[in-house]
Amino acid sequence: MTEAILLVGGKGTRLRPLTVHTPKPMVRAAGVPFLTHQLARAKAAGVDHIVLATSYLAEVFEPHFGDGSSLGLHIEYVTEDEPLGTGGAIRNVASRLHSGPDDPVLVFNGDILTGLDIRRLVATHETTGADVSLHLTQVTDPRAYGLVPTDETGRVLAFLEKPQTPEEIVTDQINAGAYVFRRSVIDTIPAGRPVSVERETFPDLLAAGAHLQGMVDSTYWLDLGTPAAFVRGSADLVLGRAPSPAIPGRCGDRLILPTAMVAEDAKLTGGTVVGEGAFVAEGARVFGSTILPGAVIEPGAVITDSLIGTRARVGERSVLTGTVIGDGAIIGPDNELREGARIWCDAQIPAGAVRFSSDQ
């Protein structure tokens, strides 16, 4: 296997305001754009040619990654004029593939952080002679996902929509968003219109008698679709819980990027990242959070499980828990923001304007 397709065209609406100016795969996790981790893991698995299927803010990818040579890869870019869905995006880049009809092509979604053994998935695909092989993972509560039951040999039996009743939960296996396609199968996907692999391509292949193989790999897996999940994924990378050869430093309690400044008595723990040019002042405490480049954390601020956007500022003694602060936003002193709060880019919150406790 030498080729892969990365689906990076989504708008990342669940991650806004992180994705107002930045496409989801380019939001920084553990100090680098998240996509960097995926590219590095594909490279480590033997891939050397990758096609990025782009759409939303497509213009930012190539200036950053270029031709991929800095990562030891050959990267090409294909931009959709209109969103084509997962299947449509795969079909749209088919002309850039070099593989023969029976060769394996790796495909994965640009928002999944996983410890998947990519080589094992490819080996499973080849030894079973499958048309498509899917990475499956087991989850405790599968109600939010489509279920993928398999027989004793791992052959896929069905694709079931999100279960609504306990009786419909026939397996804890779900589609984990990484696939190996036989190259010729990609050409059977309809061209020029939106297609979902999950809702159309895979069920249609199954109905036509194609061999779809599931491989359960329940190592680390996280869908980074929400701000809370993205923050956790970044922290897990820094802590070494999620594997990546692209972390720009040693795994540990914190990752401080070059040109960042952190006061001696500031406390950074839980996989916190401080980006280039950011400043964390004296007495600040930051746990499990991401401070993006150029952001400022003023004295005595307490930040937990949060993401502070590029050039944003958090005022003195403000307490943030489970929140996202957009690029350039200013949080005045003595504010309290709790789980789920999203402050939009360039917004300004005056001193003491938002609180959950007395101001005394």
CSV table of N, CA, C and O in Angstrom, one decimal, residues 85-194:
chain,number,residue,atom,x,y,z
A,85,GLY,N,-19.9,15.1,0.0
A,85,GLY,CA,-20.1,14.0,0.9
A,85,GLY,C,-18.9,13.1,0.9
A,85,GLY,O,-17.9,13.3,0.1
A,86,THR,N,-18.8,12.1,1.8
A,86,THR,CA,-17.7,11.3,2.0
A,86,THR,C,-17.4,10.5,0.7
A,86,THR,O,-16.3,10.4,0.2
A,87,GLY,N,-18.4,9.8,0.2
A,87,GLY,CA,-18.3,9.0,-1.0
A,87,GLY,C,-18.0,9.8,-2.3
A,87,GLY,O,-17.1,9.5,-3.1
A,88,GLY,N,-18.7,11.0,-2.4
A,88,GLY,CA,-18.4,11.8,-3.5
A,88,GLY,C,-17.0,12.4,-3.5
A,88,GLY,O,-16.4,12.6,-4.6
A,89,ALA,N,-16.5,12.7,-2.3
A,89,ALA,CA,-15.1,13.2,-2.2
A,89,ALA,C,-14.1,12.2,-2.6
A,89,ALA,O,-13.1,12.5,-3.3
A,90,ILE,N,-14.3,10.9,-2.2
A,90,ILE,CA,-13.4,9.8,-2.6
A,90,ILE,C,-13.4,9.7,-4.1
A,90,ILE,O,-12.4,9.6,-4.8
A,91,ARG,N,-14.6,9.7,-4.7
A,91,ARG,CA,-14.7,9.5,-6.2
A,91,ARG,C,-14.1,10.7,-6.9
A,91,ARG,O,-13.5,10.5,-8.0
A,92,ASN,N,-14.2,11.9,-6.3
A,92,ASN,CA,-13.7,13.1,-7.0
A,92,ASN,C,-12.2,13.2,-7.1
A,92,ASN,O,-11.7,13.9,-8.0
A,93,VAL,N,-11.5,12.4,-6.3
A,93,VAL,CA,-10.0,12.4,-6.4
A,93,VAL,C,-9.5,11.2,-7.1
A,93,VAL,O,-8.2,11.1,-7.2
A,94,ALA,N,-10.3,10.3,-7.6
A,94,ALA,CA,-9.9,9.0,-8.1
A,94,ALA,C,-8.8,9.2,-9.2
A,94,ALA,O,-7.9,8.4,-9.4
A,95,SER,N,-9.0,10.3,-10.0
A,95,SER,CA,-8.1,10.4,-11.2
A,95,SER,C,-6.6,10.7,-10.7
A,95,SER,O,-5.7,10.6,-11.5
A,96,ARG,N,-6.4,11.1,-9.5
A,96,ARG,CA,-5.1,11.4,-9.0
A,96,ARG,C,-4.4,10.1,-8.4
A,96,ARG,O,-3.2,10.2,-8.1
A,97,LEU,N,-5.1,9.0,-8.3
A,97,LEU,CA,-4.5,7.8,-7.8
A,97,LEU,C,-3.7,7.1,-8.9
A,97,LEU,O,-4.0,7.1,-10.0
A,98,HIS,N,-2.6,6.4,-8.4
A,98,HIS,CA,-1.7,5.7,-9.3
A,98,HIS,C,-1.9,4.2,-9.2
A,98,HIS,O,-1.3,3.5,-10.0
A,99,SER,N,-2.7,3.7,-8.3
A,99,SER,CA,-2.8,2.3,-8.0
A,99,SER,C,-3.5,1.5,-9.1
A,99,SER,O,-4.3,2.1,-9.9
A,100,GLY,N,-3.1,0.2,-9.2
A,100,GLY,CA,-3.8,-0.6,-10.2
A,100,GLY,C,-5.2,-1.0,-9.6
A,100,GLY,O,-5.5,-0.8,-8.5
A,101,PRO,N,-6.0,-1.7,-10.4
A,101,PRO,CA,-7.4,-2.0,-10.1
A,101,PRO,C,-7.6,-2.8,-8.8
A,101,PRO,O,-8.5,-2.6,-8.0
A,102,ASP,N,-6.6,-3.7,-8.5
A,102,ASP,CA,-6.8,-4.5,-7.3
A,102,ASP,C,-5.9,-4.0,-6.1
A,102,ASP,O,-5.9,-4.7,-5.1
A,103,ASP,N,-5.3,-2.9,-6.3
A,103,ASP,CA,-4.4,-2.4,-5.2
A,103,ASP,C,-5.2,-1.8,-4.1
A,103,ASP,O,-6.3,-1.3,-4.3
A,104,PRO,N,-4.7,-1.8,-2.9
A,104,PRO,CA,-5.4,-1.2,-1.7
A,104,PRO,C,-5.2,0.3,-1.7
A,104,PRO,O,-4.1,0.8,-1.9
A,105,VAL,N,-6.2,1.1,-1.4
A,105,VAL,CA,-6.1,2.5,-1.2
A,105,VAL,C,-6.7,2.8,0.2
A,105,VAL,O,-7.9,2.5,0.5
A,106,LEU,N,-5.9,3.4,1.1
A,106,LEU,CA,-6.3,3.8,2.4
A,106,LEU,C,-7.2,5.1,2.3
A,106,LEU,O,-6.8,6.0,1.6
A,107,VAL,N,-8.3,5.1,3.1
A,107,VAL,CA,-9.1,6.3,3.1
A,107,VAL,C,-9.4,6.6,4.6
A,107,VAL,O,-9.8,5.7,5.3
A,108,PHE,N,-9.2,7.8,5.0
A,108,PHE,CA,-9.7,8.1,6.4
A,108,PHE,C,-10.2,9.6,6.5
A,108,PHE,O,-9.8,10.5,5.8
A,109,ASN,N,-11.1,9.7,7.5
A,109,ASN,CA,-11.7,11.0,7.8
A,109,ASN,C,-10.7,11.9,8.5
A,109,ASN,O,-9.9,11.4,9.4
A,110,GLY,N,-10.8,13.2,8.2
A,110,GLY,CA,-9.9,14.1,8.8
A,110,GLY,C,-10.2,14.6,10.2
A,110,GLY,O,-9.6,15.6,10.6
A,111,ASP,N,-11.1,14.0,10.9
A,111,ASP,CA,-11.4,14.4,12.3
A,111,ASP,C,-11.4,13.3,13.3
A,111,ASP,O,-12.0,13.4,14.3
A,112,ILE,N,-10.6,12.2,13.0
A,112,ILE,CA,-10.6,11.1,13.9
A,112,ILE,C,-9.2,10.9,14.4
A,112,ILE,O,-8.2,10.8,13.6
A,113,LEU,N,-9.0,10.9,15.7
A,113,LEU,CA,-7.7,10.7,16.4
A,113,LEU,C,-7.7,9.2,16.8
A,113,LEU,O,-8.6,8.8,17.6
A,114,THR,N,-6.8,8.4,16.3
A,114,THR,CA,-6.9,7.0,16.6
A,114,THR,C,-5.5,6.4,16.7
A,114,THR,O,-4.5,6.9,16.1
A,115,GLY,N,-5.4,5.3,17.4
A,115,GLY,CA,-4.2,4.5,17.5
A,115,GLY,C,-4.2,3.3,16.6
A,115,GLY,O,-3.5,2.3,16.8
A,116,LEU,N,-5.1,3.3,15.6
A,116,LEU,CA,-5.3,2.2,14.7
A,116,LEU,C,-4.0,1.7,14.2
A,116,LEU,O,-3.1,2.4,13.7
A,117,ASP,N,-3.9,0.3,14.1
A,117,ASP,CA,-2.8,-0.3,13.5
A,117,ASP,C,-3.1,-0.4,12.0
A,117,ASP,O,-3.7,-1.3,11.5
A,118,ILE,N,-2.6,0.6,11.3
A,118,ILE,CA,-2.9,0.8,9.8
A,118,ILE,C,-2.4,-0.4,9.0
A,118,ILE,O,-3.1,-1.0,8.2
A,119,ARG,N,-1.2,-0.9,9.3
A,119,ARG,CA,-0.6,-2.0,8.6
A,119,ARG,C,-1.5,-3.3,8.8
A,119,ARG,O,-1.7,-4.1,7.9
A,120,ARG,N,-2.0,-3.4,10.0
A,120,ARG,CA,-2.9,-4.6,10.3
A,120,ARG,C,-4.2,-4.5,9.5
A,120,ARG,O,-4.7,-5.5,9.0
A,121,LEU,N,-4.7,-3.3,9.3
A,121,LEU,CA,-6.0,-3.2,8.6
A,121,LEU,C,-5.7,-3.5,7.1
A,121,LEU,O,-6.5,-4.2,6.5
A,122,VAL,N,-4.6,-3.1,6.6
A,122,VAL,CA,-4.3,-3.4,5.2
A,122,VAL,C,-4.0,-4.9,5.0
A,122,VAL,O,-4.5,-5.5,4.0
A,123,ALA,N,-3.3,-5.5,6.0
A,123,ALA,CA,-3.1,-6.9,5.9
A,123,ALA,C,-4.4,-7.7,6.0
A,123,ALA,O,-4.5,-8.7,5.2
A,124,THR,N,-5.3,-7.3,6.8
A,124,THR,CA,-6.6,-7.9,6.9
A,124,THR,C,-7.3,-7.9,5.6
A,124,THR,O,-7.9,-8.8,5.1
A,125,HIS,N,-7.3,-6.7,4.9
A,125,HIS,CA,-7.9,-6.5,3.6
A,125,HIS,C,-7.3,-7.4,2.6
A,125,HIS,O,-8.1,-8.1,1.8
A,126,GLU,N,-6.0,-7.6,2.6
A,126,GLU,CA,-5.4,-8.4,1.6
A,126,GLU,C,-5.6,-9.9,1.8
A,126,GLU,O,-5.8,-10.7,0.9
A,127,THR,N,-5.5,-10.3,3.1
A,127,THR,CA,-5.6,-11.8,3.3
A,127,THR,C,-7.1,-12.3,3.2
A,127,THR,O,-7.3,-13.4,2.8
A,128,THR,N,-8.1,-11.4,3.4
A,128,THR,CA,-9.5,-11.8,3.2
A,128,THR,C,-10.0,-11.6,1.8
A,128,THR,O,-11.1,-12.0,1.5
A,129,GLY,N,-9.2,-10.9,1.0
A,129,GLY,CA,-9.7,-10.6,-0.4
A,129,GLY,C,-10.9,-9.7,-0.5
A,129,GLY,O,-11.7,-9.8,-1.4
A,130,ALA,N,-11.0,-8.8,0.5
A,130,ALA,CA,-12.2,-7.9,0.6
A,130,ALA,C,-12.2,-6.9,-0.5
A,130,ALA,O,-11.1,-6.5,-1.0
A,131,ASP,N,-13.4,-6.4,-0.8
A,131,ASP,CA,-13.5,-5.2,-1.7
A,131,ASP,C,-13.3,-3.9,-0.9
A,131,ASP,O,-12.7,-3.0,-1.4
A,132,VAL,N,-13.8,-3.9,0.3
A,132,VAL,CA,-13.6,-2.8,1.2
A,132,VAL,C,-13.4,-3.3,2.6
A,132,VAL,O,-14.1,-4.2,3.0
A,133,SER,N,-12.4,-2.8,3.3
A,133,SER,CA,-12.2,-3.2,4.7
A,133,SER,C,-12.4,-2.0,5.6
A,133,SER,O,-12.0,-0.9,5.2
A,134,LEU,N,-13.1,-2.2,6.7
A,134,LEU,CA,-13.4,-1.1,7.6
A,134,LEU,C,-12.8,-1.2,9.0
A,134,LEU,O,-12.8,-2.3,9.5
A,135,HIS,N,-12.3,-0.2,9.5
A,135,HIS,CA,-11.9,-0.2,10.9
A,135,HIS,C,-13.1,0.0,11.8
A,135,HIS,O,-13.9,0.9,11.6
A,136,LEU,N,-13.3,-1.0,12.6
A,136,LEU,CA,-14.5,-0.9,13.6
A,136,LEU,C,-13.9,-0.8,15.0
A,136,LEU,O,-12.8,-1.3,15.3
A,137,THR,N,-14.6,0.0,15.8
A,137,THR,CA,-14.2,0.1,17.2
A,137,THR,C,-15.4,-0.2,18.1
A,137,THR,O,-16.6,-0.1,17.6
A,138,GLN,N,-15.2,-0.6,19.3
A,138,GLN,CA,-16.3,-0.9,20.2
A,138,GLN,C,-16.5,0.2,21.2
A,138,GLN,O,-15.5,0.7,21.8
A,139,VAL,N,-17.7,0.6,21.4
A,139,VAL,CA,-18.0,1.7,22.3
A,139,VAL,C,-19.0,1.3,23.3
A,139,VAL,O,-19.8,0.3,23.1
A,140,THR,N,-19.0,1.9,24.5
A,140,THR,CA,-19.9,1.5,25.6
A,140,THR,C,-21.3,1.8,25.3
A,140,THR,O,-22.2,1.0,25.5
A,141,ASP,N,-21.5,3.0,24.7
A,141,ASP,CA,-22.9,3.4,24.3
A,141,ASP,C,-22.9,3.7,22.8
A,141,ASP,O,-22.5,4.8,22.4
A,142,PRO,N,-23.4,2.8,22.0
A,142,PRO,CA,-23.4,3.0,20.6
A,142,PRO,C,-24.6,3.7,20.0
A,142,PRO,O,-24.7,3.8,18.8
A,143,ARG,N,-25.4,4.3,20.8
A,143,ARG,CA,-26.7,4.9,20.3
A,143,ARG,C,-26.4,6.1,19.4
A,143,ARG,O,-27.3,6.4,18.6
A,144,ALA,N,-25.3,6.8,19.6
A,144,ALA,CA,-25.0,7.9,18.7
A,144,ALA,C,-24.4,7.6,17.4
A,144,ALA,O,-24.0,8.5,16.6
A,145,TYR,N,-24.2,6.3,17.2
A,145,TYR,CA,-23.4,5.9,16.0
A,145,TYR,C,-24.2,4.9,15.1
A,145,TYR,O,-25.2,4.2,15.6
A,146,GLY,N,-23.8,4.7,13.9
A,146,GLY,CA,-24.3,3.6,13.1
A,146,GLY,C,-23.6,2.3,13.5
A,146,GLY,O,-22.4,2.3,13.7
A,147,LEU,N,-24.4,1.2,13.6
A,147,LEU,CA,-23.8,-0.1,14.0
A,147,LEU,C,-23.4,-0.9,12.8
A,147,LEU,O,-24.0,-0.9,11.8
A,148,VAL,N,-22.3,-1.7,13.0
A,148,VAL,CA,-21.8,-2.5,12.0
A,148,VAL,C,-21.6,-3.9,12.5
A,148,VAL,O,-20.5,-4.3,13.0
A,149,PRO,N,-22.6,-4.8,12.5
A,149,PRO,CA,-22.5,-6.2,13.0
A,149,PRO,C,-21.7,-7.0,11.9
A,149,PRO,O,-21.7,-6.7,10.7
A,150,THR,N,-20.9,-8.0,12.4
A,150,THR,CA,-20.1,-8.8,11.6
A,150,THR,C,-20.3,-10.3,12.0
A,150,THR,O,-20.8,-10.6,13.1
A,151,ASP,N,-20.0,-11.2,11.1
A,151,ASP,CA,-20.0,-12.6,11.5
A,151,ASP,C,-18.7,-13.1,12.2
A,151,ASP,O,-17.9,-12.2,12.4
A,152,GLU,N,-18.6,-14.4,12.4
A,152,GLU,CA,-17.5,-14.8,13.2
A,152,GLU,C,-16.1,-14.6,12.4
A,152,GLU,O,-15.1,-14.6,13.1
A,153,THR,N,-16.2,-14.4,11.1
A,153,THR,CA,-15.0,-14.2,10.4
A,153,THR,C,-14.6,-12.7,10.2
A,153,THR,O,-13.6,-12.4,9.6
A,154,GLY,N,-15.5,-11.9,10.7
A,154,GLY,CA,-15.3,-10.4,10.5
A,154,GLY,C,-16.0,-9.8,9.3
A,154,GLY,O,-16.0,-8.6,9.1
A,155,ARG,N,-16.7,-10.7,8.5
A,155,ARG,CA,-17.4,-10.1,7.4
A,155,ARG,C,-18.6,-9.3,7.8
A,155,ARG,O,-19.4,-9.7,8.6
A,156,VAL,N,-18.8,-8.1,7.2
A,156,VAL,CA,-19.8,-7.2,7.5
A,156,VAL,C,-21.2,-7.8,7.1
A,156,VAL,O,-21.3,-8.2,6.0
A,157,LEU,N,-22.2,-7.8,8.0
A,157,LEU,CA,-23.5,-8.3,7.7
A,157,LEU,C,-24.5,-7.2,7.4
A,157,LEU,O,-25.4,-7.4,6.6
A,158,ALA,N,-24.3,-6.0,8.0
A,158,ALA,CA,-25.3,-5.0,7.7
A,158,ALA,C,-24.7,-3.6,8.2
A,158,ALA,O,-23.7,-3.6,8.9
A,159,PHE,N,-25.4,-2.6,7.8
A,159,PHE,CA,-25.1,-1.2,8.3
A,159,PHE,C,-26.4,-0.7,8.9
A,159,PHE,O,-27.4,-0.5,8.1
A,160,LEU,N,-26.4,-0.5,10.2
A,160,LEU,CA,-27.7,-0.1,10.8
A,160,LEU,C,-27.6,1.3,11.3
A,160,LEU,O,-26.6,1.7,11.9
A,161,GLU,N,-28.6,2.1,11.1
A,161,GLU,CA,-28.7,3.4,11.5
A,161,GLU,C,-28.7,3.5,13.0
A,161,GLU,O,-28.8,2.5,13.7
A,162,LYS,N,-28.5,4.7,13.5
A,162,LYS,CA,-28.4,4.9,15.0
A,162,LYS,C,-29.6,4.2,15.7
A,162,LYS,O,-30.8,4.5,15.3
A,163,PRO,N,-29.4,3.3,16.6
A,163,PRO,CA,-30.5,2.6,17.2
A,163,PRO,C,-31.3,3.5,18.1
A,163,PRO,O,-30.8,4.4,18.8
A,164,GLN,N,-32.6,3.3,18.1
A,164,GLN,CA,-33.5,4.1,18.9
A,164,GLN,C,-34.0,3.4,20.1
A,164,GLN,O,-34.5,4.0,21.1
A,165,THR,N,-34.0,2.0,20.1
A,165,THR,CA,-34.5,1.3,21.3
A,165,THR,C,-33.4,0.3,21.7
A,165,THR,O,-32.5,-0.1,20.9
A,166,PRO,N,-33.4,-0.2,22.9
A,166,PRO,CA,-32.4,-1.2,23.4
A,166,PRO,C,-32.4,-2.5,22.5
A,166,PRO,O,-31.3,-3.1,22.3
A,167,GLU,N,-33.6,-2.8,21.9
A,167,GLU,CA,-33.6,-4.0,21.1
A,167,GLU,C,-32.8,-3.9,19.8
A,167,GLU,O,-32.4,-4.9,19.2
A,168,GLU,N,-32.7,-2.6,19.4
A,168,GLU,CA,-32.0,-2.4,18.1
A,168,GLU,C,-30.4,-2.4,18.3
A,168,GLU,O,-29.7,-2.4,17.3
A,169,ILE,N,-30.0,-2.4,19.5
A,169,ILE,CA,-28.5,-2.4,19.7
A,169,ILE,C,-28.1,-3.9,19.7
A,169,ILE,O,-28.1,-4.6,20.7
A,170,VAL,N,-27.7,-4.3,18.5
A,170,VAL,CA,-27.4,-5.7,18.3
A,170,VAL,C,-25.8,-5.9,18.3
A,170,VAL,O,-25.4,-7.1,18.3
A,171,THR,N,-25.1,-4.9,18.4
A,171,THR,CA,-23.6,-5.0,18.5
A,171,THR,C,-23.1,-3.7,19.1
A,171,THR,O,-23.8,-2.6,19.1
A,172,ASP,N,-21.9,-3.7,19.7
A,172,ASP,CA,-21.3,-2.5,20.2
A,172,ASP,C,-20.2,-2.0,19.2
A,172,ASP,O,-19.4,-1.1,19.5
A,173,GLN,N,-20.2,-2.6,18.0
A,173,GLN,CA,-19.2,-2.2,16.9
A,173,GLN,C,-19.7,-1.1,16.1
A,173,GLN,O,-20.9,-1.1,15.6
A,174,ILE,N,-18.9,-0.1,15.9
A,174,ILE,CA,-19.3,1.1,15.1
A,174,ILE,C,-18.2,1.3,14.0
A,174,ILE,O,-17.0,0.9,14.1
A,175,ASN,N,-18.6,2.0,13.0
A,175,ASN,CA,-17.7,2.5,11.9
A,175,ASN,C,-16.8,3.5,12.5
A,175,ASN,O,-17.2,4.6,13.0
A,176,ALA,N,-15.5,3.3,12.5
A,176,ALA,CA,-14.5,4.2,13.1
A,176,ALA,C,-13.9,5.1,12.1
A,176,ALA,O,-13.0,5.9,12.5
A,177,GLY,N,-14.3,5.1,10.8
A,177,GLY,CA,-13.9,6.2,9.9
A,177,GLY,C,-12.6,6.0,9.2
A,177,GLY,O,-12.0,7.0,8.6
A,178,ALA,N,-12.1,4.8,9.1
A,178,ALA,CA,-10.9,4.5,8.3
A,178,ALA,C,-11.2,3.2,7.5
A,178,ALA,O,-11.7,2.2,8.0
A,179,TYR,N,-10.8,3.3,6.2
A,179,TYR,CA,-11.1,2.2,5.3
A,179,TYR,C,-10.0,1.8,4.4
A,179,TYR,O,-9.1,2.7,4.2
A,180,VAL,N,-10.0,0.6,3.9
A,180,VAL,CA,-9.1,0.3,2.7
A,180,VAL,C,-10.0,-0.2,1.6
A,180,VAL,O,-10.8,-1.1,1.7
A,181,PHE,N,-10.0,0.5,0.5
A,181,PHE,CA,-10.8,0.2,-0.7
A,181,PHE,C,-9.9,-0.5,-1.7
A,181,PHE,O,-8.7,-0.2,-1.9
A,182,ARG,N,-10.5,-1.5,-2.4
A,182,ARG,CA,-9.9,-2.0,-3.6
A,182,ARG,C,-10.0,-0.9,-4.6
A,182,ARG,O,-11.1,-0.3,-4.8
A,183,ARG,N,-8.9,-0.5,-5.3
A,183,ARG,CA,-8.9,0.6,-6.2
A,183,ARG,C,-10.1,0.6,-7.1
A,183,ARG,O,-10.8,1.7,-7.4
A,184,SER,N,-10.5,-0.5,-7.7
A,184,SER,CA,-11.5,-0.6,-8.7
A,184,SER,C,-12.9,-0.2,-8.1
A,184,SER,O,-13.8,0.3,-8.8
A,185,VAL,N,-13.1,-0.4,-6.8
A,185,VAL,CA,-14.4,-0.1,-6.2
A,185,VAL,C,-14.6,1.4,-6.2
A,185,VAL,O,-15.8,1.8,-6.3
A,186,ILE,N,-13.6,2.1,-6.0
A,186,ILE,CA,-13.7,3.6,-6.0
A,186,ILE,C,-14.4,4.1,-7.3
A,186,ILE,O,-15.2,5.0,-7.2
A,187,ASP,N,-14.0,3.5,-8.4
A,187,ASP,CA,-14.6,3.9,-9.7
A,187,ASP,C,-16.1,3.6,-9.8
A,187,ASP,O,-16.7,4.1,-10.7
A,188,THR,N,-16.6,2.8,-8.9
A,188,THR,CA,-18.0,2.5,-9.0
A,188,THR,C,-18.9,3.5,-8.3
A,188,THR,O,-20.1,3.5,-8.4
A,189,ILE,N,-18.3,4.4,-7.5
A,189,ILE,CA,-19.0,5.4,-6.8
A,189,ILE,C,-19.5,6.4,-7.9
A,189,ILE,O,-18.7,6.9,-8.7
A,190,PRO,N,-20.8,6.8,-7.8
A,190,PRO,CA,-21.3,7.8,-8.8
A,190,PRO,C,-20.5,9.1,-8.7
A,190,PRO,O,-20.1,9.6,-7.7
A,191,ALA,N,-20.1,9.7,-9.9
A,191,ALA,CA,-19.3,10.9,-10.0
A,191,ALA,C,-20.2,12.1,-10.1
A,191,ALA,O,-21.4,12.0,-10.6
A,192,GLY,N,-19.8,13.2,-9.6
A,192,GLY,CA,-20.4,14.5,-9.8
A,192,GLY,C,-21.6,14.8,-9.0
A,192,GLY,O,-22.3,15.8,-9.3
A,193,ARG,N,-21.9,14.0,-8.0
A,193,ARG,CA,-23.0,14.3,-7.1
A,193,ARG,C,-22.6,13.9,-5.6
A,193,ARG,O,-21.7,13.1,-5.4
A,194,PRO,N,-23.3,14.5,-4.6
A,194,PRO,CA,-23.0,14.1,-3.3
A,194,PRO,C,-23.4,12.6,-3.0
A,194,PRO,O,-24.4,12.1,-3.5
